[in-house]
XYZ file of C-alpha atoms in Angstrom:
475
model
C -76.479 79.880 -97.894
C -78.315 83.273 -98.287
C -76.692 84.357 -95.089
C -73.454 84.235 -96.567
C -74.499 87.495 -98.773
C -75.402 90.134 -95.919
C -71.591 89.000 -94.716
C -70.302 89.801 -98.309
C -72.588 93.041 -98.780
C -70.845 93.734 -95.492
C -67.097 93.121 -96.304
C -67.653 95.137 -100.033
C -68.749 98.077 -97.548
C -65.767 97.713 -95.355
C -63.475 97.828 -98.509
C -65.374 100.477 -100.540
C -64.524 102.858 -97.072
C -60.839 101.824 -96.535
C -60.486 102.865 -100.692
C -62.388 106.355 -100.135
C -65.390 104.632 -102.376
C -67.746 105.416 -99.707
C -68.302 108.152 -97.439
C -69.220 106.744 -93.971
C -70.853 108.141 -90.867
C -67.905 108.003 -89.129
C -65.692 108.795 -91.799
C -67.395 112.298 -92.321
C -67.760 112.385 -88.646
C -64.049 112.110 -88.586
C -63.389 115.066 -91.259
C -66.225 117.608 -89.254
C -64.413 116.730 -86.056
C -60.511 117.068 -87.507
C -61.882 120.359 -90.094
C -62.744 122.381 -86.406
C -58.623 120.793 -85.129
C -57.394 122.318 -88.223
C -58.906 125.471 -87.793
C -57.332 126.214 -84.671
C -54.078 124.205 -85.591
C -51.654 126.814 -85.767
C -48.601 125.446 -85.093
C -46.863 122.302 -85.205
C -46.883 119.142 -82.291
C -45.574 115.766 -81.953
C -45.763 113.204 -79.810
C -42.974 110.464 -79.144
C -43.545 106.777 -77.736
C -40.540 105.141 -76.313
C -41.908 101.847 -75.764
C -39.361 99.690 -73.418
C -40.442 96.432 -74.528
C -39.960 93.477 -71.993
C -40.804 94.984 -68.868
C -38.507 98.151 -67.630
C -37.057 97.412 -63.848
C -38.328 100.890 -62.740
C -36.685 99.728 -58.896
C -33.314 100.319 -60.681
C -34.583 103.116 -62.615
C -35.798 105.766 -60.280
C -34.976 104.725 -56.710
C -36.058 105.756 -53.495
C -32.426 106.702 -51.646
C -33.612 107.896 -48.172
C -32.094 105.384 -45.605
C -35.725 103.328 -44.968
C -36.201 103.252 -48.489
C -32.250 101.975 -49.469
C -32.566 99.975 -46.413
C -35.796 97.649 -47.666
C -33.722 98.082 -50.825
C -30.818 96.508 -50.378
C -32.098 93.882 -48.398
C -34.697 92.838 -50.734
C -32.780 92.889 -53.313
C -29.697 91.023 -51.579
C -30.192 87.011 -52.409
C -27.181 86.682 -51.114
C -24.754 83.739 -52.011
C -22.441 86.101 -54.096
C -26.023 87.436 -56.128
C -27.783 91.023 -56.031
C -29.221 92.764 -58.653
C -29.221 96.061 -55.938
C -27.007 99.217 -57.410
C -24.527 101.014 -55.377
C -25.634 103.858 -53.045
C -25.071 107.093 -54.062
C -21.496 108.855 -53.772
C -19.710 105.617 -54.140
C -17.645 104.894 -57.232
C -20.777 103.788 -59.920
C -23.079 104.420 -57.502
C -26.786 105.935 -58.701
C -27.294 109.590 -59.294
C -29.350 111.854 -56.668
C -32.153 113.792 -57.977
C -33.312 116.351 -56.629
C -37.052 117.185 -57.634
C -38.156 120.782 -57.530
C -40.953 120.172 -55.257
C -39.549 118.052 -52.310
C -42.016 114.989 -50.729
C -41.082 114.710 -46.689
C -38.476 112.596 -45.813
C -37.954 110.928 -49.187
C -34.491 111.037 -50.926
C -34.162 110.076 -55.030
C -31.580 108.860 -57.157
C -31.298 107.418 -61.109
C -29.295 104.568 -62.344
C -25.725 105.643 -62.734
C -26.201 105.010 -66.810
C -28.801 107.881 -66.550
C -26.232 110.550 -66.306
C -27.811 112.959 -68.993
C -31.251 112.270 -68.608
C -30.225 114.082 -65.108
C -29.073 117.024 -66.688
C -32.085 117.313 -68.618
C -34.201 116.936 -65.588
C -32.576 119.915 -64.055
C -32.848 121.598 -66.555
C -36.786 121.869 -66.476
C -36.887 119.722 -69.668
C -37.702 116.413 -68.057
C -40.332 114.603 -65.213
C -40.742 111.355 -63.501
C -44.548 110.463 -63.527
C -44.745 107.895 -60.814
C -46.169 104.275 -60.535
C -48.165 104.154 -64.012
C -49.763 101.300 -65.204
C -52.867 99.549 -66.715
C -55.857 100.172 -64.377
C -59.813 100.262 -65.409
C -60.764 101.652 -62.292
C -59.168 102.750 -58.930
C -58.216 99.604 -56.821
C -56.983 99.201 -53.451
C -55.088 96.252 -52.285
C -57.654 94.260 -51.134
C -59.693 94.255 -54.083
C -56.441 92.920 -55.916
C -56.312 90.078 -53.554
C -59.508 89.187 -53.545
C -59.354 89.323 -57.655
C -61.928 92.059 -57.799
C -63.861 92.914 -61.432
C -62.637 95.755 -62.298
C -58.843 94.491 -62.369
C -57.220 94.419 -65.924
C -57.235 91.159 -67.734
C -54.479 89.061 -67.501
C -51.969 90.898 -65.724
C -48.295 90.305 -65.896
C -48.463 89.424 -69.722
C -46.009 90.632 -71.678
C -48.578 90.472 -74.770
C -51.720 91.381 -73.168
C -50.011 93.973 -70.987
C -48.640 95.714 -74.386
C -51.895 95.387 -76.149
C -53.426 97.821 -72.966
C -50.526 100.065 -72.853
C -51.041 100.592 -76.702
C -54.690 100.991 -76.666
C -56.444 101.079 -72.914
C -57.930 97.642 -74.508
C -57.012 93.932 -74.188
C -54.664 91.886 -76.347
C -56.758 91.697 -79.649
C -57.126 95.455 -79.960
C -57.520 96.595 -83.272
C -56.259 100.117 -82.672
C -54.430 102.142 -80.282
C -54.690 105.281 -78.440
C -51.972 107.330 -80.570
C -54.045 106.535 -83.339
C -57.187 107.608 -81.616
C -55.378 110.947 -81.121
C -53.804 110.923 -84.441
C -56.776 110.304 -86.059
C -59.126 112.981 -84.386
C -56.711 116.091 -85.532
C -55.836 114.394 -88.793
C -57.466 116.918 -90.612
C -55.118 119.335 -89.882
C -52.143 117.776 -91.843
C -52.190 117.834 -95.873
C -51.166 114.281 -95.646
C -53.067 112.377 -93.316
C -51.021 109.299 -94.022
C -48.181 110.376 -92.208
C -49.849 111.269 -89.212
C -49.247 108.231 -87.748
C -45.456 106.704 -88.014
C -43.601 103.976 -86.740
C -40.372 103.229 -87.130
C -40.521 99.954 -84.937
C -42.698 97.936 -87.489
C -46.181 97.040 -86.385
C -47.591 98.076 -83.450
C -51.184 98.881 -82.253
C -49.993 102.461 -80.713
C -50.301 104.081 -83.755
C -53.373 102.588 -85.328
C -56.302 104.419 -85.601
C -60.118 103.229 -86.508
C -59.191 104.433 -90.047
C -55.807 105.508 -90.321
C -52.794 102.952 -90.437
C -49.176 104.410 -89.047
C -46.901 104.200 -91.934
C -44.249 102.512 -91.169
C -40.567 103.348 -92.285
C -36.986 102.747 -91.653
C -33.692 104.272 -91.046
C -33.352 104.851 -94.855
C -36.443 106.495 -95.096
C -39.739 104.510 -97.129
C -38.856 101.526 -98.925
C -39.509 101.558 -102.573
C -40.260 99.357 -105.008
C -37.440 99.440 -107.566
C -37.542 99.152 -110.760
C -41.101 100.092 -111.484
C -40.707 101.498 -114.962
C -39.130 99.218 -116.344
C -40.286 95.774 -117.475
C -40.869 93.272 -114.908
C -40.082 90.289 -117.599
C -38.248 90.241 -121.010
C -41.094 89.633 -122.804
C -43.341 91.834 -121.041
C -45.347 94.389 -122.520
C -45.977 96.690 -119.663
C -43.521 98.117 -116.951
C -43.647 96.706 -113.197
C -45.860 99.895 -112.401
C -48.715 99.464 -114.178
C -48.548 95.703 -113.850
C -49.662 96.248 -109.902
C -51.451 98.939 -109.682
C -53.639 99.236 -113.113
C -57.071 99.470 -112.699
C -59.367 96.139 -112.566
C -63.157 95.311 -112.803
C -62.898 92.795 -110.202
C -63.173 94.257 -106.549
C -60.470 92.556 -104.785
C -58.155 93.309 -107.386
C -58.777 96.729 -107.498
C -58.911 97.390 -104.223
C -55.222 95.754 -104.507
C -54.361 98.084 -106.904
C -55.707 101.197 -105.125
C -53.508 100.172 -101.980
C -50.778 99.563 -104.044
C -51.312 103.097 -105.872
C -51.745 104.841 -102.817
C -48.116 102.796 -100.995
C -46.295 104.346 -104.225
C -47.660 107.741 -104.061
C -46.754 108.276 -100.262
C -43.296 106.435 -100.689
C -42.695 109.077 -103.365
C -44.025 111.919 -100.975
C -41.552 110.740 -98.150
C -38.832 110.292 -100.165
C -39.167 114.195 -101.263
C -39.694 115.500 -97.913
C -37.468 113.207 -95.898
C -34.664 115.147 -94.014
C -31.245 114.116 -95.262
C -28.777 112.280 -92.500
C -25.331 114.009 -91.533
C -23.765 117.203 -92.337
C -26.339 119.389 -94.074
C -29.207 117.188 -92.680
C -29.919 116.045 -89.560
C -26.503 115.467 -88.056
C -25.965 111.602 -86.592
C -25.735 110.096 -83.350
C -22.295 109.717 -81.604
C -21.497 106.281 -80.709
C -22.551 105.283 -77.039
C -20.202 104.043 -74.586
C -21.340 100.881 -73.954
C -20.686 99.026 -70.470
C -21.491 95.403 -71.740
C -18.660 95.750 -74.102
C -17.063 98.345 -72.819
C -16.549 100.271 -76.037
C -18.432 102.469 -78.296
C -20.998 101.338 -79.816
C -23.647 102.484 -82.869
C -27.423 102.987 -80.655
C -30.397 101.470 -82.437
C -32.608 103.895 -80.139
C -30.621 106.612 -81.093
C -30.817 105.544 -85.087
C -34.560 105.290 -84.557
C -35.068 108.664 -82.906
C -33.302 110.494 -85.979
C -35.512 108.843 -88.257
C -38.549 110.943 -86.096
C -36.229 114.134 -86.275
C -35.860 113.451 -90.719
C -39.548 113.598 -90.891
C -40.002 115.995 -88.725
C -37.865 118.452 -90.182
C -39.568 117.478 -93.395
C -42.705 118.452 -91.833
C -43.891 121.927 -93.864
C -42.845 119.865 -97.081
C -45.516 117.230 -96.237
C -47.836 119.972 -94.361
C -48.294 118.285 -91.145
C -49.331 119.806 -87.743
C -49.917 117.092 -86.326
C -47.989 113.652 -85.410
C -47.802 110.793 -83.352
C -44.644 108.702 -83.492
C -43.598 104.982 -81.843
C -40.750 103.725 -81.332
C -39.058 100.892 -79.425
C -35.978 99.553 -77.410
C -36.123 95.678 -76.903
C -34.413 93.610 -74.077
C -36.084 94.520 -71.061
C -37.255 90.905 -69.837
C -34.749 90.743 -67.448
C -34.969 87.624 -65.687
C -31.017 87.177 -65.670
C -28.039 88.904 -65.822
C -30.229 91.773 -64.594
C -27.516 94.661 -63.441
C -25.346 94.344 -66.109
C -28.243 93.929 -68.942
C -30.408 97.001 -67.512
C -26.954 98.859 -67.262
C -26.847 98.410 -70.944
C -30.233 99.087 -71.936
C -30.036 102.753 -69.419
C -26.937 104.008 -71.201
C -28.808 103.368 -74.638
C -31.281 105.577 -73.204
C -29.745 108.161 -71.799
C -27.977 108.445 -75.016
C -30.815 108.452 -77.321
C -32.964 110.918 -75.094
C -30.349 113.378 -74.928
C -29.718 113.194 -78.696
C -33.064 113.672 -79.619
C -33.182 116.585 -77.182
C -30.419 118.232 -78.902
C -31.899 117.367 -82.380
C -35.607 119.342 -80.993
C -33.382 122.248 -80.042
C -31.581 123.069 -83.148
C -33.509 120.787 -85.995
C -32.572 122.474 -89.279
C -32.090 126.511 -87.084
C -35.387 125.826 -85.329
C -35.914 125.216 -81.586
C -38.881 122.280 -81.785
C -38.879 121.125 -78.139
C -41.819 123.064 -76.775
C -43.720 121.656 -79.847
C -42.300 117.813 -79.367
C -42.962 115.756 -76.031
C -41.461 112.518 -75.716
C -42.781 110.032 -73.282
C -41.694 106.682 -71.860
C -43.772 103.097 -71.890
C -43.324 99.429 -71.306
C -45.249 96.692 -70.840
C -45.384 96.882 -66.672
C -42.310 96.947 -64.352
C -41.090 94.134 -62.333
C -40.700 92.680 -58.804
C -38.573 93.887 -56.049
C -37.382 90.939 -55.067
C -34.917 88.801 -56.978
C -35.349 85.207 -58.850
C -31.375 85.277 -58.081
C -29.992 87.556 -60.768
C -32.689 88.782 -62.152
C -36.522 89.878 -61.418
C -40.080 88.816 -63.105
C -42.954 90.250 -64.356
C -44.456 93.416 -62.089
C -46.902 96.070 -63.053
C -46.793 99.651 -61.528
C -43.821 101.330 -63.104
C -42.011 104.997 -63.055
C -41.753 106.639 -66.404
C -40.365 109.963 -68.030
C -41.593 112.604 -69.885
C -39.153 114.806 -72.014
C -39.505 118.516 -73.891
C -39.868 122.161 -73.361
C -44.127 121.817 -72.954
C -43.124 119.392 -69.696
C -43.316 120.642 -66.402
C -39.901 119.444 -65.903
C -37.953 118.857 -62.304
C -40.949 117.125 -60.769
C -41.660 113.808 -59.645
C -45.370 113.315 -60.217
C -47.477 111.537 -57.403
C -46.997 109.997 -54.496
C -43.561 107.978 -54.491
C -44.497 104.824 -53.221
C -42.612 103.064 -50.491
C -40.183 100.411 -50.872
C -40.582 96.890 -49.263
C -43.072 94.061 -48.920
C -46.857 94.548 -47.149
C -47.389 98.335 -48.012
C -50.596 99.371 -49.172
C -49.159 99.765 -52.954
C -47.560 96.739 -53.102
C -49.553 92.940 -54.054
C -46.789 90.572 -54.062
C -42.795 90.495 -54.485
C -42.723 93.953 -54.537
C -45.470 93.948 -57.418
C -46.723 98.188 -57.597
C -50.245 98.387 -57.312
C -50.476 101.532 -59.738
C -51.012 105.064 -58.308
C -52.271 106.074 -62.123
C -53.578 104.498 -65.022
C -52.583 104.770 -68.469
C -55.814 106.286 -69.068
C -54.622 109.307 -67.342
C -50.760 109.153 -68.072
C -52.744 108.874 -71.984
C -55.142 111.795 -71.157
C -53.008 114.012 -70.570
C -50.110 114.141 -73.214
C -53.706 113.647 -76.118
C -54.801 117.368 -74.039
C -51.861 118.728 -74.690
C -51.356 117.489 -78.318
C -55.072 118.887 -79.010
C -57.484 116.626 -77.749
C -60.494 118.236 -76.463
C -62.132 117.212 -73.170
C -64.962 115.578 -74.795
C -62.977 113.539 -77.150
C -60.941 112.089 -74.714
C -63.172 109.577 -73.384
C -63.811 108.057 -76.411
C -60.138 106.912 -76.680
C -59.343 106.510 -72.733
C -62.665 104.049 -72.511
C -61.583 103.601 -68.489
C -61.230 107.424 -67.953
C -64.162 108.343 -66.165
C -63.884 105.488 -63.745
C -60.697 108.423 -62.067
C -61.276 111.746 -60.572
C -58.604 113.266 -62.029
C -58.072 113.351 -65.536
C -55.149 115.537 -66.410
C -52.105 114.848 -64.217
C -50.331 117.996 -64.907
C -47.229 117.204 -65.789
C -47.948 118.887 -69.582
C -47.706 123.071 -69.349
């Protein structure tokens, strides 16, 4: 019976810390770190994570087209019986789009999915790069170590939930804070409104959660209001709704609930005042993209989310923001079936959304913010080179895009892995053994964002196991 009371005291202390009722050592340390960052932060910077939920088929996103690679790709992805998930060769109608990195890789040639023409143009313009074969790693790992299931393998490979958690937090499923949230939290004191440091347009995601700060969730229409706050809730109520739900209380739990409600109402009012309008005179609406599945123009849900991000960035001065982390997502990438058609549709949305966002950052209310905003892709995992008929199965390493004016663009970072089965970077069915870890990928972005070298190890716990802490794709 007595053991209940220490647990209760710990619970009460946690509530007080969250409510701002006690200055915990962690909070004081956070404030000290953030104050130092604020003193040196004279500009605005934002990171935008575009999460491709379900596991993007990297083999049909960025392709090797030299003769040996192409022959191995075609023979492995053509399953016979009229089924194939292989794309058509460069130069053919609807064929893959040749990609020419500024620094060639000897004997190799490359291409992008045929639905990525605008992304290729951004690559050619030097505002986009490809980072090859990134995945969840705890330490550099060889094929032999994987096959004998060594102790340094990430837990629960090929599981959607677990690998999403590893990508977003560098911790297994069940993590309560993500690396985006921890990055934002370290620099949150540079902002006048710390509540808007980390923002999600895609609902609840661990990526933007810090140890103390929670991500602010927002939809295309802005912060969700509580209607009729200043009206009586019922015909015979003595007080308006605002008083009923946010009044002070003596009971600790009631008081904490009311405090959370007041903070939410205050945040909604601040965001509503700063949120830039959409359309003429504000942030331009995205044009429709051409849907290959529907063979007609359609509204792009990714572009709508990215417009929301741009509308918040446009209000950065009103909110007093200098550092922000955003999370958006595009779902549907678990392509076990109908892969060619489903993946083409997703690539069309990705291409349209990224090009639209680049155009917004190039002229957001008359300002060029491309050098101050960096967008990057992430996903559960890659997929198998081998086909299961008309789809592919869960993989591991995958290729990713980084976009923005501060990106050292028109480069393909990392040695592009061989295409085929049985090589040192392949563990089964064409599943890629990652060359770069999520920790290295994230640390490179975090360093550009303003996180010091000494703070990176706290955010990315496995970074110490790798010789390179920066992959070099950010200026």
